[in-house]
mmCIF file of C-alpha atoms in Angstrom:
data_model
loop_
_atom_site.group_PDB
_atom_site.id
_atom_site.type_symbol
_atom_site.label_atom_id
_atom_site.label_comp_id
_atom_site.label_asym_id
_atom_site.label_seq_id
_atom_site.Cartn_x
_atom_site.Cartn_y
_atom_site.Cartn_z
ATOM 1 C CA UNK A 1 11.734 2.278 -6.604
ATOM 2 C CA UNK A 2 13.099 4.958 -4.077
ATOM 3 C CA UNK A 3 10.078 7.374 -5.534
ATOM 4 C CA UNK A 4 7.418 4.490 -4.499
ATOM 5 C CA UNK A 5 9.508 4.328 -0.711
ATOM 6 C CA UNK A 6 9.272 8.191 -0.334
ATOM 7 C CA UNK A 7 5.415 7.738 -1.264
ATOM 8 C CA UNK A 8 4.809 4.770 1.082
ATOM 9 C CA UNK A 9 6.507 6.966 4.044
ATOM 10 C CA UNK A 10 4.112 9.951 3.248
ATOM 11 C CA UNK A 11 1.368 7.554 3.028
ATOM 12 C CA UNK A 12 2.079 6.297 6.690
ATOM 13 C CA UNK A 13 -1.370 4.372 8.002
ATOM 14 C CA UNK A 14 -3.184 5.146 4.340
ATOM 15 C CA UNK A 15 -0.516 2.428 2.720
ATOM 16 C CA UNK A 16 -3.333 0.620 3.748
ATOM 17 C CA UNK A 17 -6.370 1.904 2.056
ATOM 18 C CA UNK A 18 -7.869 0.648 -0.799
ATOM 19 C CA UNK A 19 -6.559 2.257 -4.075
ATOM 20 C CA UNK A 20 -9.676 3.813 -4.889
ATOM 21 C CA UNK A 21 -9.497 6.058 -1.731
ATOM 22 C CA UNK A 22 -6.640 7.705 -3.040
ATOM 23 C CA UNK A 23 -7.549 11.275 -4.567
ATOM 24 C CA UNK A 24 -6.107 14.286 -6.024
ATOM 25 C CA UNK A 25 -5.783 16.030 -2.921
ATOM 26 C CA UNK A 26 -3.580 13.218 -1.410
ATOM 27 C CA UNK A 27 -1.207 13.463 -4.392
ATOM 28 C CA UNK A 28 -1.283 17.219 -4.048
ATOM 29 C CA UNK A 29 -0.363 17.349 -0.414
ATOM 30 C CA UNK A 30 2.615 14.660 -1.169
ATOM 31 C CA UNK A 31 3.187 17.341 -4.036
ATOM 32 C CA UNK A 32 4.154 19.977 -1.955
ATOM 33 C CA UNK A 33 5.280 18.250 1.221
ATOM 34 C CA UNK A 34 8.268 16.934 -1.408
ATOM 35 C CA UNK A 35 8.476 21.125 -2.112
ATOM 36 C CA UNK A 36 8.388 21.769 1.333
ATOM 37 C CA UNK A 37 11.498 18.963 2.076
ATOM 38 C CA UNK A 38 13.266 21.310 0.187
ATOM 39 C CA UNK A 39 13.082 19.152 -3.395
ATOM 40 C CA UNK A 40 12.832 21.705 -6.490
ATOM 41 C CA UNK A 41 9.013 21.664 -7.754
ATOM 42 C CA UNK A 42 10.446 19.983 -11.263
ATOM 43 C CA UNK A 43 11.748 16.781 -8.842
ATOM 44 C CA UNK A 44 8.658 16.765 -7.205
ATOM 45 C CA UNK A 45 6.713 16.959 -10.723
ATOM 46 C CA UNK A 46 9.110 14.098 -11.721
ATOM 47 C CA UNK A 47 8.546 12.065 -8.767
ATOM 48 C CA UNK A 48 4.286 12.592 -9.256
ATOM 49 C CA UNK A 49 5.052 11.605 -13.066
ATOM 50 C CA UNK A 50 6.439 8.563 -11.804
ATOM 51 C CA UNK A 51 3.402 7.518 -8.819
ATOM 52 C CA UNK A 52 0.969 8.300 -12.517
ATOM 53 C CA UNK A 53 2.058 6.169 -14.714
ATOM 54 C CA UNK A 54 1.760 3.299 -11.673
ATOM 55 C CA UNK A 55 -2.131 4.745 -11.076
ATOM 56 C CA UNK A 56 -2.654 4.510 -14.561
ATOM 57 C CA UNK A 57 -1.261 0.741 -14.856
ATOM 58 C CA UNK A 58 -3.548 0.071 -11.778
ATOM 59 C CA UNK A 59 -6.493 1.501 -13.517
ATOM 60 C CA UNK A 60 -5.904 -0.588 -16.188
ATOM 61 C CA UNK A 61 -5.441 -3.626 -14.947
ATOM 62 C CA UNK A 62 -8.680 -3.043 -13.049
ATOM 63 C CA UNK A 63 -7.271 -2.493 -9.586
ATOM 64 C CA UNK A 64 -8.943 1.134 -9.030
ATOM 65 C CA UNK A 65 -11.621 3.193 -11.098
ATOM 66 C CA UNK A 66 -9.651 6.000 -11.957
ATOM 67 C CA UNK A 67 -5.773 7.537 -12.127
ATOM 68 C CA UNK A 68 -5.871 10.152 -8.836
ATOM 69 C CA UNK A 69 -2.979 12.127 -10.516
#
């Protein structure tokens, strides 16, 4: 739950958009922003693992065309 609330604060505006918007990149830059906060890269890995597994259960319910992690 807190790992969706740090997402949704990175997000900002794009909490908005639809899911299939969402890219690589994004996930990347929330990556190393998490790195840059001063997180250790395997909490940051940890916390992407976590924002996957929720892309992939949105891909398969139908709600986007593809996992962006």
């Amino acid at each position: 739950r807190s790992h969706v609330k740090t997402f949704g604060k990175f997000l900002g505006a794009r909490a908005k958009w639809p899911l299939k918007k969402f890219d690589g990149g994004l996930l990347q830059g929330f990556y190393n922003g998490l790195v840059d906060e001063g997180r250790s890269p395997k909490t940051a890995k940890n916390i992407v693992k976590t924002l996957a597994r929720i892309f992939e259960r949105a891909r398969e319910e139908g709600f986007c065309p593809r996992n962006p992690v």
